[in-house]
XYZ file of N, CA, C and O in Angstrom:
704
model
N 50.037 77.489 59.770
C 48.854 76.643 59.659
C 48.494 76.491 58.188
O 48.522 77.438 57.423
N 48.155 75.260 57.821
C 47.822 74.971 56.428
C 46.370 75.325 56.127
O 45.480 75.008 56.910
N 46.146 75.980 54.984
C 44.759 76.167 54.557
C 44.298 74.879 53.894
O 45.071 73.932 53.730
N 43.051 74.811 53.487
C 42.489 73.554 52.984
C 43.190 73.059 51.722
O 43.382 71.850 51.559
N 43.580 73.961 50.826
C 44.264 73.549 49.598
C 45.662 73.030 49.928
O 46.085 71.983 49.423
N 46.384 73.750 50.794
C 47.731 73.313 51.184
C 47.673 71.951 51.894
O 48.520 71.085 51.669
N 46.669 71.784 52.725
C 46.514 70.517 53.441
C 46.271 69.370 52.458
O 46.856 68.306 52.571
N 45.405 69.593 51.472
C 45.142 68.578 50.454
C 46.413 68.245 49.683
O 46.741 67.074 49.489
N 47.154 69.258 49.253
C 48.392 69.020 48.505
C 49.409 68.274 49.355
O 50.110 67.385 48.867
N 49.480 68.612 50.639
C 50.405 67.927 51.532
C 50.018 66.462 51.686
O 50.847 65.569 51.521
N 48.760 66.200 52.007
C 48.296 64.828 52.230
C 48.471 63.977 50.976
O 48.823 62.806 51.057
N 48.262 64.562 49.822
C 48.401 63.827 48.565
C 49.815 63.258 48.404
O 50.004 62.227 47.771
N 50.811 63.930 48.987
C 52.204 63.486 48.857
C 52.669 62.560 49.976
O 53.802 62.109 49.962
N 51.820 62.297 50.955
C 52.165 61.356 52.025
C 51.990 59.950 51.466
O 50.951 59.627 50.887
N 53.023 59.101 51.655
C 53.010 57.775 51.018
C 51.762 56.962 51.356
O 51.248 56.232 50.514
N 51.271 57.098 52.572
C 50.104 56.327 52.979
C 48.855 56.695 52.166
O 47.959 55.883 51.990
N 48.792 57.925 51.666
C 47.597 58.399 50.984
C 47.769 58.516 49.473
O 46.844 58.918 48.779
N 48.953 58.164 48.971
C 49.164 58.224 47.520
C 48.213 57.256 46.842
O 47.810 56.251 47.409
N 47.860 57.557 45.645
C 46.994 56.721 44.802
C 45.534 56.729 45.242
O 44.727 55.944 44.747
N 45.165 57.592 46.178
C 43.769 57.677 46.600
C 43.095 58.847 45.883
O 43.734 59.827 45.513
N 41.794 58.747 45.713
C 41.030 59.761 44.979
C 41.041 61.098 45.711
O 41.000 61.159 46.941
N 41.060 62.175 44.937
C 41.072 63.518 45.515
C 39.832 63.811 46.348
O 39.930 64.473 47.379
N 38.659 63.341 45.921
C 37.458 63.627 46.701
C 37.559 63.007 48.095
O 37.129 63.597 49.087
N 38.170 61.823 48.183
C 38.373 61.202 49.480
C 39.397 62.002 50.295
O 39.201 62.253 51.493
N 40.485 62.409 49.655
C 41.524 63.162 50.365
C 41.003 64.506 50.878
O 41.391 64.951 51.960
N 40.109 65.132 50.136
C 39.514 66.398 50.592
C 38.739 66.166 51.889
O 38.875 66.936 52.854
N 37.945 65.109 51.942
C 37.182 64.807 53.163
C 38.113 64.452 54.317
O 37.923 64.897 55.449
N 39.135 63.653 54.024
C 40.084 63.274 55.064
C 40.822 64.504 55.600
O 40.955 64.678 56.823
N 41.270 65.348 54.717
C 41.992 66.562 55.135
C 41.126 67.445 56.017
O 41.622 68.080 56.947
N 39.833 67.449 55.764
C 38.953 68.333 56.534
C 38.725 67.847 57.965
O 38.386 68.633 58.838
N 38.922 66.547 58.234
C 38.678 66.038 59.587
C 39.948 65.973 60.440
O 39.868 65.834 61.654
N 41.102 66.085 59.817
C 42.356 65.994 60.570
C 42.658 67.321 61.260
O 42.488 68.386 60.674
N 43.110 67.227 62.510
C 43.520 68.423 63.237
C 45.006 68.669 63.008
O 45.792 67.727 62.894
N 45.375 69.933 62.967
C 46.792 70.303 62.887
C 47.213 70.780 64.269
O 46.554 71.640 64.859
N 48.289 70.198 64.796
C 48.775 70.559 66.129
C 50.225 71.018 66.019
O 50.964 70.592 65.125
N 50.626 71.880 66.967
C 51.971 72.438 66.965
C 52.665 72.083 68.272
O 52.047 72.115 69.339
N 53.949 71.757 68.169
C 54.745 71.390 69.339
C 56.064 72.164 69.325
O 56.660 72.353 68.262
N 56.511 72.549 70.503
C 57.818 73.179 70.651
C 58.900 72.122 70.468
O 58.631 70.932 70.537
N 60.141 72.565 70.304
C 61.259 71.634 70.239
C 61.427 70.924 71.575
O 61.093 71.466 72.632
N 61.906 69.690 71.531
C 62.157 68.861 72.710
C 60.879 68.575 73.505
O 60.909 68.485 74.724
N 59.777 68.418 72.807
C 58.494 68.094 73.438
C 58.175 66.622 73.153
O 58.267 66.164 72.011
N 57.789 65.878 74.172
C 57.443 64.469 73.992
C 55.971 64.362 73.598
O 55.083 64.657 74.395
N 55.739 63.945 72.363
C 54.382 63.817 71.825
C 53.769 62.495 72.282
O 52.608 62.436 72.657
N 54.568 61.426 72.210
C 54.122 60.086 72.576
C 55.110 59.535 73.601
O 56.317 59.666 73.430
N 54.571 58.896 74.633
C 55.410 58.266 75.648
C 55.235 56.755 75.579
O 54.107 56.254 75.586
N 56.358 56.061 75.498
C 56.360 54.600 75.435
C 55.560 54.036 76.605
O 55.683 54.474 77.737
N 54.696 53.047 76.315
C 53.913 52.379 77.344
C 52.531 52.976 77.566
O 51.667 52.327 78.147
N 52.304 54.197 77.106
C 50.987 54.802 77.282
C 50.032 54.338 76.187
O 50.443 53.941 75.113
N 48.753 54.421 76.505
C 47.722 54.066 75.528
C 47.670 55.148 74.457
O 47.887 56.326 74.733
N 47.379 54.746 73.247
C 47.281 55.714 72.165
C 46.200 55.347 71.187
O 46.016 54.171 70.874
N 45.489 56.333 70.697
C 44.415 56.095 69.727
C 44.506 57.069 68.549
O 43.526 57.284 67.857
N 45.706 57.639 68.327
C 45.886 58.574 67.219
C 47.218 58.315 66.547
O 48.159 57.843 67.167
N 47.269 58.644 65.269
C 48.540 58.627 64.552
C 48.825 60.044 64.076
O 47.920 60.883 64.010
N 50.072 60.316 63.776
C 50.516 61.662 63.448
C 51.281 61.650 62.138
O 51.987 60.689 61.834
N 51.162 62.747 61.391
C 51.939 62.948 60.169
C 52.705 64.251 60.352
O 52.116 65.289 60.665
N 54.015 64.182 60.176
C 54.853 65.366 60.358
C 54.635 66.310 59.182
O 54.864 65.940 58.026
N 54.190 67.523 59.480
C 53.994 68.558 58.460
C 55.269 69.374 58.315
O 55.702 69.699 57.211
N 55.890 69.710 59.443
C 57.152 70.448 59.424
C 57.951 70.077 60.665
O 57.380 69.649 61.671
N 59.267 70.235 60.568
C 60.139 69.880 61.679
C 60.558 68.423 61.594
O 60.329 67.742 60.593
N 61.181 67.955 62.684
C 61.651 66.565 62.757
C 61.339 66.016 64.138
O 61.303 66.759 65.113
N 61.150 64.701 64.196
C 60.925 64.035 65.481
C 61.886 62.860 65.603
O 62.353 62.304 64.607
N 62.170 62.513 66.852
C 63.003 61.361 67.163
C 62.111 60.283 67.755
O 61.344 60.544 68.682
N 62.212 59.072 67.224
C 61.512 57.919 67.779
C 62.548 57.182 68.616
O 63.623 56.835 68.115
N 62.243 56.967 69.897
C 63.237 56.337 70.761
C 62.586 55.368 71.732
O 61.446 55.522 72.133
N 63.369 54.340 72.043
C 62.965 53.327 73.013
C 63.978 53.421 74.141
O 65.172 53.219 73.912
N 63.484 53.743 75.330
C 64.416 54.041 76.408
C 65.198 55.269 75.992
O 64.638 56.239 75.533
N 66.491 55.217 76.094
C 67.312 56.342 75.659
C 67.891 56.151 74.279
O 68.667 56.976 73.807
N 67.518 55.085 73.578
C 68.108 54.749 72.286
C 67.224 55.199 71.131
O 66.089 54.748 71.008
N 67.741 56.092 70.288
C 66.983 56.543 69.116
C 66.938 55.412 68.092
O 67.955 54.811 67.781
N 65.737 55.141 67.586
C 65.584 54.105 66.567
C 65.247 54.687 65.195
O 65.408 54.012 64.190
N 64.791 55.943 65.165
C 64.481 56.572 63.879
C 64.345 58.076 64.070
O 64.057 58.557 65.169
N 64.564 58.775 62.972
C 64.265 60.199 62.897
C 63.299 60.362 61.734
O 63.529 59.811 60.654
N 62.204 61.064 61.975
C 61.196 61.250 60.936
C 61.099 62.717 60.576
O 61.252 63.587 61.431
N 60.793 62.964 59.308
C 60.695 64.338 58.817
C 59.362 64.526 58.092
O 58.512 63.644 58.127
N 59.251 65.649 57.443
C 58.017 66.026 56.753
C 57.474 64.889 55.887
O 58.210 64.261 55.130
N 56.179 64.613 56.053
C 55.499 63.607 55.247
C 55.546 62.203 55.826
O 54.901 61.307 55.301
N 56.297 62.019 56.907
C 56.379 60.687 57.514
C 55.436 60.619 58.706
O 55.107 61.628 59.317
N 54.987 59.416 59.028
C 53.991 59.274 60.092
C 54.515 58.402 61.221
O 55.463 57.640 61.048
N 53.869 58.542 62.369
C 54.198 57.733 63.538
C 52.940 57.546 64.373
O 51.972 58.268 64.219
N 52.973 56.517 65.212
C 51.840 56.233 66.082
C 50.799 55.323 65.480
O 49.787 55.020 66.108
N 51.048 54.819 64.278
C 50.031 54.027 63.582
C 49.832 52.645 64.192
O 48.754 52.080 64.086
N 50.838 52.101 64.850
C 50.687 50.739 65.392
C 49.612 50.682 66.470
O 48.747 49.806 66.443
N 49.640 51.614 67.406
C 48.646 51.602 68.490
C 47.239 51.888 67.984
O 46.265 51.475 68.601
N 47.141 52.593 66.878
C 45.821 52.860 66.305
C 45.171 51.549 65.871
O 43.967 51.365 66.008
N 45.992 50.609 65.392
C 45.446 49.347 64.890
C 45.351 48.263 65.942
O 44.386 47.507 65.961
N 46.349 48.148 66.812
C 46.324 47.001 67.721
C 45.879 47.333 69.137
O 45.770 46.444 69.971
N 45.627 48.585 69.445
C 45.136 49.020 70.758
C 46.073 48.600 71.889
O 45.649 48.467 73.024
N 47.343 48.383 71.575
C 48.350 48.070 72.577
C 49.029 49.369 73.006
O 48.956 50.380 72.302
N 49.709 49.353 74.145
C 50.442 50.560 74.562
C 51.501 50.938 73.518
O 51.971 50.091 72.754
N 51.854 52.198 73.513
C 52.856 52.709 72.570
C 54.163 51.954 72.742
O 54.617 51.732 73.852
N 54.773 51.567 71.634
C 56.003 50.773 71.679
C 57.255 51.638 71.753
O 58.342 51.123 71.980
N 57.122 52.931 71.550
C 58.268 53.837 71.585
C 57.770 55.223 71.977
O 56.570 55.503 71.931
N 58.707 56.071 72.351
C 58.395 57.472 72.611
C 58.774 58.275 71.378
O 59.645 57.868 70.600
N 58.123 59.420 71.202
C 58.427 60.305 70.080
C 58.571 61.710 70.642
O 57.665 62.222 71.306
N 59.726 62.317 70.374
C 60.039 63.654 70.880
C 60.437 64.545 69.715
O 61.159 64.103 68.813
N 60.002 65.790 69.749
C 60.352 66.718 68.684
C 61.821 67.106 68.793
O 62.350 67.300 69.882
N 62.481 67.193 67.654
C 63.856 67.679 67.599
C 63.879 69.171 67.301
O 64.843 69.854 67.622
N 62.850 69.646 66.643
C 62.668 71.046 66.263
C 61.215 71.384 66.590
O 60.418 70.484 66.828
N 60.862 72.657 66.542
C 59.422 72.943 66.593
C 58.749 72.209 65.431
O 59.289 72.150 64.328
N 57.604 71.603 65.707
C 56.941 70.738 64.719
C 55.468 71.066 64.583
O 54.826 71.472 65.546
N 54.983 70.822 63.392
C 53.541 70.810 63.145
C 53.205 69.405 62.667
O 53.954 68.804 61.887
N 52.102 68.879 63.151
C 51.668 67.531 62.767
C 50.176 67.543 62.486
O 49.423 68.312 63.090
N 49.769 66.669 61.580
C 48.354 66.384 61.392
C 48.043 65.145 62.209
O 48.833 64.202 62.247
N 46.886 65.159 62.872
C 46.491 64.050 63.741
C 45.285 63.349 63.133
O 44.317 63.994 62.743
N 45.379 62.023 63.086
C 44.283 61.201 62.595
C 43.923 60.226 63.706
O 44.749 59.418 64.120
N 42.703 60.317 64.209
C 42.283 59.440 65.301
C 41.954 58.051 64.769
O 41.759 57.850 63.569
N 41.847 57.116 65.683
C 41.516 55.746 65.328
C 40.177 55.700 64.584
O 40.056 55.048 63.550
N 39.172 56.387 65.092
C 37.855 56.358 64.458
C 37.891 56.990 63.074
O 37.283 56.471 62.124
N 38.616 58.104 62.929
C 38.739 58.736 61.616
C 39.419 57.793 60.620
O 38.998 57.690 59.465
N 40.452 57.090 61.085
C 41.157 56.167 60.203
C 40.263 54.992 59.823
O 40.200 54.594 58.661
N 39.534 54.432 60.789
C 38.625 53.327 60.485
C 37.536 53.759 59.507
O 37.194 53.015 58.587
N 37.001 54.955 59.698
C 35.995 55.473 58.759
C 36.608 55.625 57.363
O 35.967 55.302 56.361
N 37.844 56.100 57.312
C 38.523 56.271 56.026
C 38.726 54.923 55.339
O 38.535 54.796 54.127
N 39.099 53.904 56.114
C 39.314 52.572 55.544
C 37.989 51.990 55.045
O 37.940 51.362 53.984
N 36.900 52.223 55.794
C 35.584 51.744 55.338
C 35.224 52.364 53.998
O 34.701 51.692 53.111
N 35.504 53.652 53.868
C 35.144 54.366 52.645
C 36.091 54.041 51.495
O 35.669 53.912 50.346
N 37.383 53.915 51.807
C 38.390 53.681 50.771
C 39.358 52.618 51.252
O 40.357 52.929 51.900
N 39.091 51.347 50.959
C 39.949 50.263 51.440
C 41.405 50.367 50.986
O 42.297 49.801 51.612
N 41.659 51.124 49.937
C 43.036 51.292 49.459
C 43.962 51.865 50.511
O 45.172 51.617 50.488
N 43.419 52.630 51.434
C 44.253 53.198 52.491
C 44.816 52.084 53.378
O 45.955 52.165 53.859
N 44.041 51.023 53.591
C 44.519 49.894 54.403
C 45.716 49.233 53.732
O 46.692 48.871 54.398
N 45.672 49.086 52.425
C 46.795 48.498 51.694
C 48.031 49.380 51.854
O 49.141 48.885 52.077
N 47.854 50.692 51.794
C 48.995 51.597 51.956
C 49.568 51.532 53.367
O 50.783 51.599 53.554
N 48.714 51.398 54.365
C 49.198 51.269 55.747
C 49.952 49.953 55.894
O 51.015 49.908 56.528
N 49.444 48.887 55.295
C 50.136 47.598 55.347
C 51.508 47.716 54.692
O 52.505 47.190 55.200
N 51.592 48.422 53.582
C 52.893 48.628 52.920
C 53.852 49.369 53.841
O 55.031 49.015 53.946
N 53.344 50.415 54.496
C 54.174 51.190 55.423
C 54.698 50.300 56.548
O 55.898 50.290 56.848
N 53.806 49.537 57.172
C 54.218 48.669 58.273
C 55.172 47.578 57.792
O 56.151 47.254 58.485
N 54.924 47.032 56.616
C 55.817 46.007 56.061
C 57.202 46.579 55.809
O 58.213 45.924 56.097
N 57.266 47.785 55.279
C 58.562 48.424 55.032
C 59.321 48.606 56.344
O 60.513 48.314 56.440
N 58.614 49.038 57.375
C 59.277 49.232 58.665
C 59.755 47.906 59.254
O 60.826 47.828 59.834
N 58.981 46.854 59.102
C 59.402 45.533 59.591
C 60.631 45.067 58.824
O 61.580 44.530 59.409
N 60.653 45.271 57.515
C 61.825 44.889 56.727
C 63.073 45.642 57.195
O 64.156 45.056 57.307
N 62.934 46.940 57.450
C 64.072 47.734 57.927
C 64.564 47.215 59.277
O 65.773 47.098 59.501
N 63.630 46.886 60.164
C 64.022 46.343 61.470
C 64.703 44.987 61.317
O 65.677 44.692 62.014
N 64.200 44.154 60.404
C 64.827 42.861 60.157
C 66.253 43.029 59.632
O 67.162 42.292 60.028
N 66.461 43.999 58.737
C 67.813 44.259 58.227
C 68.733 44.714 59.358
O 69.872 44.246 59.466
N 68.242 45.619 60.209
C 69.046 46.077 61.346
C 69.384 44.922 62.276
O 70.527 44.779 62.718
N 68.401 44.083 62.570
C 68.621 42.942 63.445
C 69.627 41.968 62.835
O 70.512 41.457 63.523
N 69.528 41.742 61.539
C 70.459 40.851 60.863
C 71.886 41.396 60.927
O 72.843 40.638 61.143
N 72.055 42.698 60.742
C 73.381 43.307 60.836
C 73.953 43.134 62.234
O 75.129 42.816 62.399
N 73.128 43.324 63.246
C 73.585 43.159 64.623
C 73.990 41.717 64.880
O 75.032 41.447 65.480
N 73.189 40.772 64.400
C 73.518 39.352 64.567
C 74.842 39.023 63.902
O 75.646 38.262 64.443
N 75.083 39.565 62.720
C 76.345 39.308 62.023
C 77.521 39.880 62.801
O 78.571 39.251 62.888
N 77.351 41.074 63.369
C 78.429 41.677 64.149
C 78.731 40.845 65.387
O 79.890 40.647 65.736
N 77.698 40.349 66.032
C 77.882 39.562 67.250
C 78.513 38.211 66.929
O 79.309 37.686 67.699
N 78.194 37.633 65.776
C 78.695 36.305 65.442
C 80.097 36.329 64.850
O 80.655 35.276 64.575
N 80.693 37.501 64.650
C 82.064 37.580 64.151
C 82.998 36.911 65.148
O 82.838 37.069 66.355
N 83.990 36.155 64.676
C 84.901 35.503 65.616
C 85.673 36.538 66.425
O 86.070 37.573 65.922
N 85.845 36.219 67.678
C 86.574 37.094 68.584
C 88.067 36.966 68.324
O 88.556 35.867 68.045
N 88.815 38.063 68.423
C 90.269 37.968 68.260
C 90.931 37.287 69.456
O 92.098 36.945 69.416
N 90.175 37.055 70.521
C 90.709 36.420 71.717
C 90.329 34.948 71.707
O 89.211 34.588 71.362
N 91.270 34.078 72.135
C 90.929 32.652 72.146
C 89.786 32.373 73.107
O 89.722 32.942 74.181
N 88.885 31.512 72.678
C 87.739 31.170 73.502
C 88.073 30.064 74.503
O 87.564 30.025 75.594
N 88.944 29.123 74.092
C 89.300 28.018 74.969
C 90.594 28.364 75.698
O 91.484 29.002 75.141
N 90.694 27.946 76.937
C 91.912 28.168 77.699
C 92.904 27.062 77.388
O 92.513 25.917 77.135
N 94.199 27.376 77.457
C 95.187 26.321 77.222
C 95.087 25.231 78.292
O 94.595 25.482 79.397
N 95.572 24.053 77.952
C 95.486 22.912 78.881
C 96.204 23.191 80.192
O 95.807 22.706 81.243
N 97.281 23.951 80.159
C 98.064 24.199 81.362
C 97.391 25.168 82.323
O 97.786 25.292 83.465
N 96.334 25.855 81.878
C 95.689 26.869 82.724
C 94.929 26.198 83.864
O 94.105 25.329 83.648
N 95.246 26.604 85.073
C 94.526 26.156 86.255
C 94.133 27.384 87.059
O 95.011 28.099 87.539
N 92.867 27.674 87.210
C 92.497 28.861 87.987
C 92.859 28.665 89.455
O 92.802 27.566 89.983
N 93.275 29.759 90.081
C 93.570 29.722 91.510
C 92.267 29.789 92.283
O 91.334 30.484 91.873
N 92.206 29.084 93.418
C 90.983 29.190 94.222
C 90.866 30.591 94.820
O 91.870 31.250 95.080
N 89.665 31.036 94.986
C 89.459 32.335 95.626
C 88.446 32.168 96.727
O 87.367 31.639 96.493
N 88.738 32.591 97.918
C 90.043 33.129 98.344
C 91.060 32.010 98.386
O 90.710 30.834 98.480
N 92.369 32.366 98.293
C 93.416 31.336 98.286
C 93.351 30.492 99.554
O 93.067 30.983 100.635
N 93.610 29.184 99.396
C 93.591 28.282 100.553
C 94.903 28.330 101.319
O 94.957 27.992 102.491
N 95.974 28.737 100.660
C 97.253 28.907 101.352
C 97.873 30.208 100.867
O 97.562 30.688 99.790
N 98.734 30.788 101.681
C 99.322 32.066 101.279
C 100.128 31.918 99.993
O 100.735 30.872 99.750
N 100.100 32.963 99.196
C 100.892 32.958 97.968
C 102.359 33.124 98.314
O 102.711 33.894 99.209
N 103.221 32.405 97.618
C 104.650 32.516 97.874
C 105.177 33.823 97.325
O 104.771 34.249 96.248
N 106.051 34.448 98.093
C 106.668 35.676 97.632
C 108.047 35.351 97.086
O 108.710 34.466 97.592
N 108.467 36.112 96.074
C 109.805 35.856 95.548
C 110.848 36.021 96.678
O 110.781 36.944 97.467
N 111.774 35.081 96.716
C 112.846 35.154 97.698
C 112.436 34.616 99.062
O 113.167 34.744 100.029
N 111.274 34.015 99.206
C 110.912 33.486 100.516
C 111.091 31.996 100.566
O 111.061 31.268 99.659
């Protein structure tokens, strides 16, 4: 468990909170709860309502949609921020890969923080923009892979005639 000084030093290094005043970070650190999870524990379930975001203090988590992992997050990275802002169901599940400690910031705490220090909103926008750019790059790579020409001919030769199924007459056997 982090003491107040360790918590402040940790939060200061989280990208979302960089460039913010220490007096603000001290107040923010004091309202955040620290929670602990065992390995292979599902913190967030896709489709459920969510009103909190999390910052990984220690350990690693897997962000996955269905059975497909889309990201692995480690110390200092956050998750769950989208539902805090848009009040939509969670877009992915998050499961611990190791025992983890996380700091939790509720929707109301985040809104209060933004009211007091609007710079935090700019940092959250940067975080979300970076994630959208990464997803766009991944999507573009997939599109390029799919659009590669196939080594197999797409058009059938003119002589090709498909047989009816089921056959209208028996197939001839060799020697008959």
